[in-house]
Amino acid sequence: MNIFILFVVDLFALFSVYLVLNLALNFQLGYGGVPNFGLVLSFTGGAMVMGWLPIRILGWLFKIPESLMSNVAGNSSIIASIINTNLQTNPLLGLGILIITLILGMAFGAFLGFISSLPAIRLKSDYLAISLLALGVILYYIGLNYFPLVGGTLGVVVPDLYTYFGINRYIIVTVIFFIIIVLLIYILTLIVNSPYGRVLRAMRDNEIAASSMGKNVIKIRMQSMVIGSMIAALAGGMYASYNAYFGIAGYDMSSWTFIPWLMVLFGGLANNYGVILGTFIYVTLEKLIAYFQYNLTFLPFNVIWLQYILLGFLVLIILIYRPKGLLPEKPSQTLSKNKVKELKS
Amino acid sequence: MNISVLYAAIIYSSMLGLMSFGVTFVKITSNVWNVAHTSFITFAAYIVFTFESFYGNSPYLYLPLGFIIGAFLAIIEYLLIIDPLRKRGSSSLLMLVSTIAFLLIVDGIIDIYSDYLQNIYKFPSKNFILSYLDFNFLGFNGIFLFSFTFLIIILILLYLILTYTKFGIALRASVDDPILASVTGINIKYVNIFAWFIAGGTAGIAGALLPMWTQCFPGVGDTFLAIIFSVSIVGGVQQIYGTFLGSFLIGFIQIFGILGLSIIFGSSILVYQYLIPMIIMILVLLFLPEGLGKINFRKIIINIKKRRQKK
């Protein structure tokens, strides 16, 4: 495959994963006002399900010897290669397992969102954010130290659920991720423009006013945590399935909480188009730096570090001079576009 | 009680206290959760490593440099980011995010610096520890003496400053009601700069001590991020002393708790010790959401005395 196409496809895959994660954060923070600094928790949860489940289901389906299956984490590369050979003739099975795992991962993410919000949800603003941040690392420590779960520090090989498509694997991944993004944006747009979306914004803007109107603020805040965590887990599942590998060391707070926060604020909070723009700018920057790093080997350091410095500066400039981001929030649509046109005419 | 475990618990708690103190102090005085605090710790560790690699001597000699670099970074952060944001009326959440951006910048600089040391001077800057240079005095090693002593000194100094000096009274006044304090002529900006200076400086000292205690690498401070904030939340952000209570509570429960659990469940449980601060934090959030600092110990002691007198 042409190196340029590979670059674009890889860029799109990372963009898709970050976009889904950032849309989750935008739903929680931008619309619901819940500062989820534990975003990495449900993201890791979704990826962990992808690392844990398909290999076990497919190992059982393809009758992989018990001697190997008794230590799945330790033998994951051998088991996954046997599974991949079998999946090459079963495209629908691969995609079916992918969909089931993504859904179960989302359910697990929702559960994590609910559990993590229990002790902290009554707290406010930055205090809530810091509590969620501290809670966010729990799964990381478990995954890192409990080897049978997902291979500890070594990680596990995830069966390649797109293996049937061979050289076109990356194109298929792009198509699937694109469908997920379109569906997600459509559903989120419907939600935020619905009466429920307006309740979310009301709660975000003035909790007291919202509760005086009879809205259960704690319950709605929990719901936004659960829905957002579900979407974040979807991103985690997508990421692990794309890499066909799960290694807990790659699920750090900086990459999967801090950077999404900065991307969302950079693009524009409570504006899904702003989030798309912010995500696109960051991911393109990251991929370009990674792509050209080998042309800059004369420098006494890895240029990859420049992306963090650059992102940090960009966000600071935005926060100081344009605090609402590149594309600020717009009023919610209470009427359909056709209805608006009709009224205008 | 095994004395070596007690010894390890005191060192761990003291280091936690030194690392967390600045986070709480800045939260109290400026109402900002400073996530970039951990990068000050890492930076100071690298400064000590650099000086030790070039000039030798005991790493403890370079502790003042750690303090200076931590304080310098904190003041830069305050003047260039926090103060302009505050003037624009930014929320505390937005300021928190700005500290993350600053963290990324400083972490990026540390990574570049670490690469530079490795590629140009061939120093093992990606992973280093200096504990082999530690000294022993009357059976106590340097890290124990320095971490615990510094913690006590900071506690006493702050108590004296906050209680007996005009500046301390101004600081407390600006914390309680910044608008009223500025009306009475207190320069809030100077008070905040002082707070950030002290907070950054203590983080710098913690960072300078870090290579004597544990393995260091770029981002080593960030690995303590969740624990530092747990200590701050457990201690509460109403009283500076809450952090010290929080750090010793978490440090002791973590060390002794995991040891107790290992007796029941076997040594494989030892690796989960870092979950203990989170569990304590959850319990505190559920039952004492304002942290240990909110507990009125004086009142409790008076009540106990009254009960005894009645008996």
XYZ file of C-alpha atoms in Angstrom:
656
model
C 0.000 0.000 0.000
C 1.190 3.484 -0.861
C 2.926 5.075 2.145
C 0.892 8.253 1.789
C -2.408 6.333 1.868
C -1.160 4.394 4.880
C -0.285 7.680 6.584
C -3.759 9.101 5.865
C -5.535 5.939 6.996
C -3.487 5.764 10.195
C -4.185 9.444 10.807
C -7.898 8.855 10.303
C -7.920 5.888 12.696
C -6.299 7.890 15.494
C -8.507 10.862 14.651
C -11.608 8.648 14.932
C -10.580 7.222 18.300
C -9.766 10.648 19.720
C -12.896 12.151 18.205
C -15.188 9.569 19.819
C -13.407 10.082 23.147
C -13.589 13.855 22.811
C -17.284 13.734 21.912
C -17.807 11.753 25.118
C -15.974 14.421 27.087
C -17.841 17.181 25.298
C -21.125 15.540 26.230
C -20.133 15.329 29.883
C -18.251 18.586 30.244
C -19.588 20.795 27.484
C -23.283 20.004 27.786
C -23.557 18.453 31.261
C -20.943 20.535 33.055
C -19.391 17.397 34.591
C -15.600 17.839 34.578
C -14.640 14.224 34.035
C -10.930 14.008 34.684
C -11.286 10.257 34.971
C -11.933 9.866 31.259
C -9.098 7.362 30.988
C -10.972 4.987 33.310
C -13.814 4.113 30.939
C -11.559 4.391 27.872
C -9.259 1.768 29.416
C -12.324 -0.267 30.433
C -13.564 -0.458 26.832
C -10.106 -1.369 25.541
C -9.667 -3.934 28.294
C -12.868 -5.705 27.264
C -11.469 -5.820 23.712
C -8.238 -7.294 25.086
C -9.989 -9.822 27.289
C -13.142 -11.044 25.551
C -12.649 -11.807 21.801
C -9.630 -14.034 22.363
C -11.596 -16.128 24.850
C -14.783 -16.383 22.781
C -12.938 -17.155 19.555
C -10.528 -19.509 21.326
C -13.518 -21.466 22.561
C -15.262 -21.359 19.158
C -12.178 -22.545 17.279
C -11.482 -25.213 19.916
C -7.991 -24.031 20.785
C -6.235 -26.601 23.027
C -6.778 -26.230 26.762
C -3.010 -26.240 27.298
C -2.910 -22.835 25.579
C -6.233 -21.490 26.852
C -5.308 -22.160 30.477
C -2.958 -19.167 30.254
C -4.562 -16.850 27.705
C -2.575 -13.772 28.688
C 0.742 -15.619 28.483
C -0.048 -17.393 25.205
C -2.016 -14.592 23.566
C 0.262 -14.223 20.543
C 0.029 -17.956 19.672
C -3.721 -18.110 20.309
C -4.348 -14.904 18.337
C -2.354 -16.174 15.353
C -4.414 -19.418 15.281
C -7.616 -17.374 15.574
C -6.478 -14.997 12.816
C -5.855 -17.944 10.478
C -9.401 -19.172 11.130
C -10.913 -15.701 10.809
C -9.462 -15.297 7.330
C -12.328 -17.432 6.056
C -14.980 -15.989 8.401
C -15.408 -12.245 7.767
C -18.836 -12.020 9.360
C -17.692 -13.790 12.520
C -14.878 -11.263 12.931
C -17.183 -8.281 12.461
C -19.878 -9.868 14.637
C -17.419 -10.372 17.504
C -16.200 -6.802 16.995
C -19.718 -5.386 17.356
C -20.571 -7.578 20.357
C -17.312 -6.658 22.103
C -17.789 -2.966 21.436
C -21.305 -3.130 22.901
C -20.164 -5.087 25.967
C -17.245 -2.682 26.351
C -19.712 0.215 26.328
C -21.781 -1.505 29.006
C -18.644 -1.954 31.111
C -17.713 1.693 30.503
C -21.178 2.781 31.643
C -20.765 0.685 34.779
C -17.371 2.272 35.484
C -18.821 5.742 34.924
C -21.602 4.985 37.389
C -19.295 3.497 40.041
C -16.710 6.280 39.812
C -19.377 8.951 40.041
C -20.916 7.518 43.230
C -18.491 8.958 45.783
C -17.733 12.161 43.895
C -20.830 13.315 42.035
C -22.106 15.541 44.858
C -18.909 17.548 44.735
C -18.674 20.645 42.618
C -16.591 21.862 39.697
C -12.840 21.519 40.137
C -13.167 19.472 43.350
C -15.201 16.909 41.417
C -12.629 17.034 38.603
C -9.719 16.258 40.923
C -11.606 13.445 42.676
C -12.424 11.836 39.316
C -8.805 12.283 38.259
C -7.581 10.313 41.257
C -10.218 7.608 40.709
C -9.264 7.360 37.035
C -6.062 5.421 37.697
C -7.688 2.511 39.548
C -8.105 0.288 36.477
C -4.574 1.120 35.371
C -3.110 -0.282 38.587
C -5.274 -3.411 38.403
C -4.446 -4.032 34.739
C -0.763 -3.425 35.346
C -0.458 -5.838 38.232
C -2.959 -8.629 37.601
C -1.325 -10.599 34.796
C -4.179 -13.053 33.948
C -6.500 -10.143 33.126
C -4.704 -8.490 30.209
C -1.085 -9.564 30.479
C 0.160 -6.934 32.962
C 3.105 -4.938 31.669
C 3.522 -7.220 28.628
C -0.038 -6.768 27.390
C -2.001 -9.159 25.184
C -2.374 -9.628 21.452
C -5.967 -9.017 20.364
C -7.234 -11.220 17.509
C -7.311 -9.194 14.311
C -11.047 -8.985 13.695
C -10.450 -7.328 10.299
C -7.956 -9.940 9.153
C -10.243 -11.297 6.396
C -9.735 -8.086 4.439
C -5.983 -8.622 4.201
C -4.251 -5.652 2.618
C -7.530 -3.713 2.594
C -7.795 -4.025 6.385
C -7.000 -0.356 6.936
C -9.570 0.770 4.378
C -12.260 -1.339 6.102
C -11.251 0.051 9.498
C -11.602 3.556 8.054
C -15.081 2.773 6.736
C -16.248 1.202 10.012
C -14.828 4.045 12.123
C -16.410 6.573 9.769
C -19.825 4.918 10.186
C -19.392 4.935 13.974
C -18.491 8.641 13.956
C -21.419 9.639 11.725
C -23.882 7.636 13.826
C -22.469 8.997 17.073
C -22.566 12.623 15.954
C -26.126 12.139 14.682
C -27.286 10.607 17.987
C -25.479 13.202 20.091
C -26.920 16.040 18.007
C -30.386 14.606 18.547
C -29.789 14.317 22.297
C -28.348 17.799 22.818
C -31.121 19.406 20.778
C -33.832 17.451 22.599
C -35.554 18.631 25.798
C -33.109 16.383 27.681
C -30.195 18.274 26.116
C -31.698 21.552 27.258
C -32.036 20.165 30.781
C -28.345 19.248 30.633
C -27.421 22.791 29.643
C -29.710 24.254 32.284
C -28.030 22.113 34.931
C -24.598 23.144 33.655
C -25.451 26.863 33.631
C -27.362 27.102 36.873
C -27.849 24.087 39.095
C -30.044 25.910 41.582
C -32.381 27.188 38.898
C -32.564 23.708 37.336
C -33.385 22.045 40.651
C -35.950 24.734 41.466
C -37.691 23.682 38.241
C -38.003 20.189 39.669
C -35.003 18.630 37.946
C -32.999 16.082 39.892
C -29.535 17.540 39.317
C -27.580 14.656 40.883
C -29.485 12.095 38.804
C -28.956 14.014 35.552
C -25.284 14.518 36.339
C -24.923 10.777 36.916
C -26.728 10.052 33.662
C -24.345 12.295 31.752
C -21.414 10.523 33.424
C -22.821 7.126 32.443
C -23.600 8.093 28.826
C -20.237 9.824 28.378
C -18.352 6.897 29.906
C -20.182 4.521 27.583
C -18.973 6.524 24.565
C -15.436 6.759 25.989
C -15.397 2.961 26.333
C -16.425 2.695 22.683
C -13.339 4.737 21.789
C -11.193 2.401 23.897
C -12.604 -0.662 22.134
C -11.999 0.920 18.726
C -8.406 1.728 19.642
C -7.564 -1.779 20.901
C -9.244 -3.438 17.903
C -7.347 -1.203 15.471
C -3.983 -1.939 17.106
C -4.866 -5.645 17.567
C -3.027 -5.287 20.866
C -3.763 -4.167 24.398
C -0.883 -2.970 26.587
C -1.898 -1.167 29.771
C 1.197 1.050 29.703
C -0.280 2.857 26.690
C -3.393 3.879 28.631
C -1.904 6.724 30.613
C -3.715 9.708 31.996
C -1.792 12.218 29.941
C -2.712 10.734 26.553
C -6.288 9.765 27.314
C -7.483 12.451 29.713
C -5.315 15.549 29.594
C -4.830 15.733 25.835
C -8.550 15.128 25.080
C -9.379 17.923 27.532
C -7.035 20.283 25.747
C -8.355 19.289 22.319
C -11.953 19.896 23.385
C -11.213 23.278 24.934
C -9.062 24.214 21.968
C -11.779 23.373 19.439
C -14.710 24.743 21.388
C -16.642 23.412 24.351
C -20.285 22.393 23.833
C -19.874 22.474 20.075
C -19.376 19.113 18.374
C -17.999 20.796 15.239
C -15.461 22.616 17.390
C -14.470 19.279 18.891
C -14.006 17.825 15.399
C -11.787 20.787 14.461
C -9.740 20.656 17.670
C -9.228 16.911 17.322
C -8.267 17.179 13.662
C -5.681 19.904 14.313
C -4.027 18.018 17.168
C -3.987 14.587 15.507
C -2.669 16.010 12.230
C 0.050 17.857 14.129
C 0.975 14.719 16.049
C 1.074 12.525 12.964
C 3.052 15.063 10.934
C 5.658 15.382 13.682
C 5.852 11.583 13.945
C 6.111 11.296 10.143
C 8.930 13.806 9.791
C 10.826 12.918 12.969
C 13.304 10.743 11.037
C 14.242 13.720 8.853
C 15.299 15.612 11.964
C 17.641 13.063 13.492
C 20.463 15.634 13.617
C 18.720 17.196 16.610
C 19.963 15.921 20.000
C 16.413 15.045 21.073
C 13.326 13.309 19.791
C 11.113 15.878 18.066
C 8.040 13.972 19.204
C 8.234 15.944 22.482
C 7.616 19.153 20.580
C 3.987 18.179 20.001
C 3.256 18.450 23.741
C 4.986 21.811 24.022
C 3.179 23.075 20.933
C -0.217 21.843 22.133
C 0.399 23.350 25.564
C 1.208 26.751 24.077
C -1.735 26.670 21.660
C -4.171 25.845 24.446
C -2.778 28.549 26.714
C -3.134 31.133 23.960
C -6.687 29.968 23.299
C -7.571 29.974 27.018
C -6.255 33.491 27.484
C -7.417 35.130 24.258
C -10.332 32.973 23.111
C -11.598 31.046 26.148
C -14.614 29.647 24.311
C -12.386 27.843 21.805
C -12.051 28.120 18.031
C -15.755 27.439 17.448
C -17.815 28.662 20.400
C -21.083 27.127 21.560
C -24.231 27.892 19.586
C -27.785 28.076 20.934
C -29.555 24.720 20.788
C -32.004 24.088 17.944
C -35.479 23.781 19.326
C -37.109 23.525 15.907
C -36.152 21.513 12.852
C -34.328 23.300 10.016
C -37.368 22.913 7.732
C -39.617 24.450 10.348
C -37.228 27.386 10.759
C -37.199 27.906 6.979
C -40.975 27.734 6.911
C -41.291 30.339 9.643
C -38.723 32.593 7.963
C -40.570 32.510 4.676
C 5.987 -3.542 65.087
C 8.774 -3.995 62.566
C 10.987 -0.915 62.924
C 12.185 -0.974 59.292
C 8.563 -0.857 58.108
C 7.865 2.080 60.413
C 10.994 3.733 59.037
C 9.797 3.196 55.421
C 6.320 4.475 56.323
C 7.736 7.699 57.800
C 9.896 8.326 54.711
C 6.987 7.618 52.363
C 4.572 9.803 54.343
C 7.096 12.637 54.594
C 7.745 12.536 50.854
C 3.993 12.513 50.200
C 3.601 15.451 52.550
C 6.351 17.428 50.815
C 4.938 16.640 47.378
C 1.321 17.403 48.293
C 1.770 20.433 50.491
C 2.120 22.886 47.589
C -1.025 21.610 45.864
C -3.132 22.303 48.955
C -1.421 25.600 49.739
C -2.047 26.947 46.231
C -5.638 25.665 46.304
C -6.226 27.444 49.612
C -4.591 30.721 48.649
C -5.368 31.006 44.918
C -8.282 28.574 44.494
C -6.399 26.699 41.752
C -5.725 22.962 41.551
C -2.248 23.040 40.086
C -1.726 19.862 38.048
C 1.651 21.173 36.807
C 2.940 20.805 40.366
C 4.205 17.305 39.533
C 6.379 18.673 36.733
C 8.181 20.917 39.275
C 9.039 17.754 41.200
C 10.466 16.064 38.095
C 12.370 19.170 37.014
C 14.052 19.511 40.415
C 15.035 15.822 40.322
C 16.735 16.426 36.965
C 18.546 19.526 38.211
C 20.030 17.558 41.115
C 20.931 14.703 38.755
C 22.654 17.117 36.355
C 24.724 18.830 39.037
C 25.636 15.551 40.658
C 26.692 14.122 37.276
C 28.842 17.137 36.408
C 30.316 18.110 39.758
C 29.874 15.070 41.994
C 29.454 15.689 45.766
C 26.463 14.673 47.842
C 23.110 15.278 46.097
C 21.874 16.889 49.332
C 24.185 19.820 48.600
C 21.960 20.679 45.636
C 18.703 20.816 47.600
C 18.632 24.652 47.514
C 18.831 24.447 43.718
C 15.795 22.166 43.763
C 13.942 24.724 45.857
C 14.930 27.577 43.545
C 13.945 25.789 40.323
C 10.584 24.670 41.785
C 9.823 28.169 43.070
C 10.927 29.732 39.772
C 8.648 27.489 37.694
C 5.726 28.126 40.029
C 6.131 31.904 39.818
C 6.448 31.750 36.030
C 3.237 29.730 35.905
C 1.443 32.150 38.181
C 2.576 35.336 36.447
C 2.239 34.167 32.842
C -0.872 32.019 33.082
C -2.879 32.143 36.275
C -2.772 35.889 36.852
C -3.800 36.840 33.263
C -6.585 34.261 33.367
C -7.807 35.566 36.705
C -7.851 39.124 35.380
C -10.083 37.883 32.555
C -12.443 36.347 35.095
C -11.742 32.708 34.178
C -13.363 29.987 36.260
C -11.348 27.748 38.570
C -11.956 24.872 36.154
C -10.453 26.815 33.249
C -7.441 27.643 35.407
C -7.096 23.959 36.237
C -7.017 23.192 32.508
C -4.402 25.887 31.983
C -2.196 24.140 34.547
C -2.500 20.944 32.476
C -1.289 22.867 29.429
C 1.642 24.140 31.489
C 2.325 20.588 32.679
C 2.539 19.417 29.059
C 4.987 22.211 28.227
C 7.262 21.538 31.214
C 7.068 17.768 30.696
C 7.991 18.264 27.039
C 10.982 20.406 28.063
C 12.078 17.760 30.598
C 11.845 15.053 27.916
C 13.965 17.132 25.539
C 16.466 17.905 28.300
C 16.659 14.238 29.235
C 17.303 13.272 25.592
C 19.987 15.970 25.412
C 21.786 14.696 28.534
C 21.703 11.168 27.198
C 22.721 11.907 23.614
C 25.371 14.562 24.233
C 26.844 13.638 27.642
C 25.917 9.939 27.714
C 24.358 10.302 31.165
C 21.772 7.631 32.071
C 19.122 10.354 32.238
C 16.204 8.157 31.151
C 16.382 6.157 34.331
C 18.499 7.054 37.326
C 18.669 6.693 41.066
C 21.152 8.290 43.463
C 20.333 6.406 46.650
C 23.747 4.724 46.522
C 25.188 8.155 47.402
C 23.091 8.437 50.562
C 24.832 8.766 53.941
C 24.121 7.231 57.302
C 23.976 9.177 60.555
C 23.403 7.395 63.882
C 21.647 4.560 62.069
C 19.372 6.836 60.052
C 19.958 7.436 56.383
C 19.888 10.869 54.790
C 16.552 10.587 53.027
C 14.808 9.816 56.323
C 16.468 12.722 58.115
C 16.006 15.245 55.320
C 12.436 14.409 54.263
C 11.078 14.277 57.798
C 13.057 17.312 58.996
C 12.025 19.447 56.039
C 8.406 18.543 56.582
C 8.565 19.530 60.241
C 10.468 22.756 59.435
C 7.900 23.774 56.813
C 5.070 23.020 59.217
C 6.598 25.094 62.028
C 7.661 27.952 59.752
C 4.242 28.232 58.188
C 2.585 28.096 61.578
C 4.806 30.927 62.800
C 4.350 32.995 59.636
C 0.587 32.553 59.491
C 0.063 33.148 63.201
C 2.577 35.762 64.264
C 3.456 37.911 61.256
C 1.544 40.704 59.565
C 2.130 38.996 56.262
C 0.575 35.794 57.602
C -2.485 37.690 58.756
C -2.711 39.339 55.324
C -2.434 35.906 53.703
C -5.213 34.479 55.856
C -7.366 37.528 55.237
C -6.917 37.254 51.476
C -7.877 33.579 51.633
C -11.032 34.256 53.638
C -12.255 37.221 51.609
C -9.985 38.433 48.788
C -12.165 41.429 47.863
C -12.406 42.732 51.412
C -8.675 42.080 51.914
C -7.761 44.113 48.821
C -10.026 46.951 50.008
C -8.039 47.087 53.257
C -4.837 47.577 51.266
C -3.527 44.013 51.042
C -1.826 43.341 47.716
C -3.441 40.046 46.737
C -1.033 39.541 43.868
C 2.038 39.617 46.144
C 0.335 37.317 48.597
C -0.371 34.859 45.777
C 3.173 35.105 44.440
C 4.450 34.254 47.895
C 2.104 31.271 48.099
C 3.196 29.974 44.693
C 6.846 30.557 45.592
C 6.544 28.446 48.742
C 4.440 25.794 46.993
C 6.863 25.480 44.073
C 9.847 25.533 46.413
C 8.578 22.641 48.524
C 7.778 20.685 45.351
C 11.353 21.419 44.285
C 12.713 20.077 47.575
C 10.577 16.946 47.207
C 11.899 16.564 43.656
C 15.499 17.103 44.750
C 15.083 14.347 47.353
C 13.341 11.999 44.918
C 16.472 10.454 43.301
C 17.675 9.482 46.796
C 14.460 7.573 47.367
C 13.222 6.094 44.100
C 14.010 5.480 40.432
C 13.626 8.682 38.402
C 12.718 9.197 34.747
C 10.995 11.916 32.707
C 7.460 12.091 34.072
C 8.327 10.530 37.435
C 6.439 13.308 39.211
C 3.329 12.590 37.151
C 3.210 9.028 38.466
C 2.449 10.540 41.878
C -0.283 12.805 40.495
C -3.280 10.749 41.626
C -1.748 10.055 45.056
C -0.840 13.722 45.580
C -4.408 14.799 44.853
C -5.752 11.989 47.026
C -3.628 13.291 49.906
C -4.886 16.801 49.278
C -8.526 15.691 49.192
C -8.173 13.404 52.204
C -6.433 16.175 54.145
C -8.966 18.726 53.001
C -8.354 22.171 51.589
C -9.545 24.189 54.556
C -6.393 23.813 56.634
C -2.798 23.591 55.447
C -2.107 21.113 58.255
C -4.721 18.795 56.746
C -2.184 17.796 54.096
C 0.236 16.566 56.727
C -2.499 14.561 58.398
C -3.591 13.227 54.990
C -0.072 12.257 53.950
C 0.651 10.384 57.176
C -2.751 8.708 57.184
C -2.368 7.552 53.580
C 1.328 6.711 53.935
C 0.872 4.648 57.090
C -2.288 2.858 55.946
C -0.682 2.113 52.583
C 2.505 0.651 54.048
C 1.056 -1.125 57.084
C -2.267 -1.963 55.414
C -0.674 -3.719 52.466
C 1.683 -5.549 54.805
C -1.275 -6.771 56.866
C -3.141 -7.819 53.745
C -0.079 -9.676 52.454
C -0.079 -11.781 55.616
C -3.683 -12.811 54.847
C -3.644 -13.010 51.030
C 0.031 -13.623 50.277
C 2.752 -11.429 48.846
C 1.049 -11.124 45.427
C -1.210 -8.435 46.924
C 1.762 -6.115 47.577
C 1.645 -4.703 44.038
C -1.827 -3.272 44.659
C -0.601 -0.914 47.370
C -1.196 2.136 45.152
C -4.916 1.411 45.170
C -5.043 2.084 48.916
C -4.857 5.912 48.634
C -7.775 5.807 46.181
C -9.821 3.616 48.536
C -9.095 5.971 51.444
C -10.059 8.909 49.227
C -13.367 7.255 48.289
C -14.143 6.605 51.961
C -13.273 10.181 52.894
C -15.414 11.555 50.055
C -18.318 9.416 51.222
C -18.111 10.062 54.952
C -16.010 13.210 55.401
C -16.258 15.139 52.118
C -14.389 18.175 53.444
C -11.383 16.112 54.519
C -9.463 15.612 57.748
C -8.590 19.302 57.989
C -12.211 20.037 58.734
C -12.161 17.952 61.903
C -11.997 20.226 64.912
C -9.474 18.307 67.010
C -9.410 20.992 69.694
C -13.145 20.616 70.216
C -12.829 16.828 70.356
C -10.077 17.066 73.012
C -12.129 19.540 75.088
C -15.150 17.234 74.905
C -13.063 14.249 76.016
C -11.665 16.273 78.938
C -15.167 17.384 79.944
C -16.398 13.792 79.922
C -13.484 12.702 82.101
C -14.146 15.533 84.563
C -17.804 14.526 84.798
C -16.796 10.937 85.579
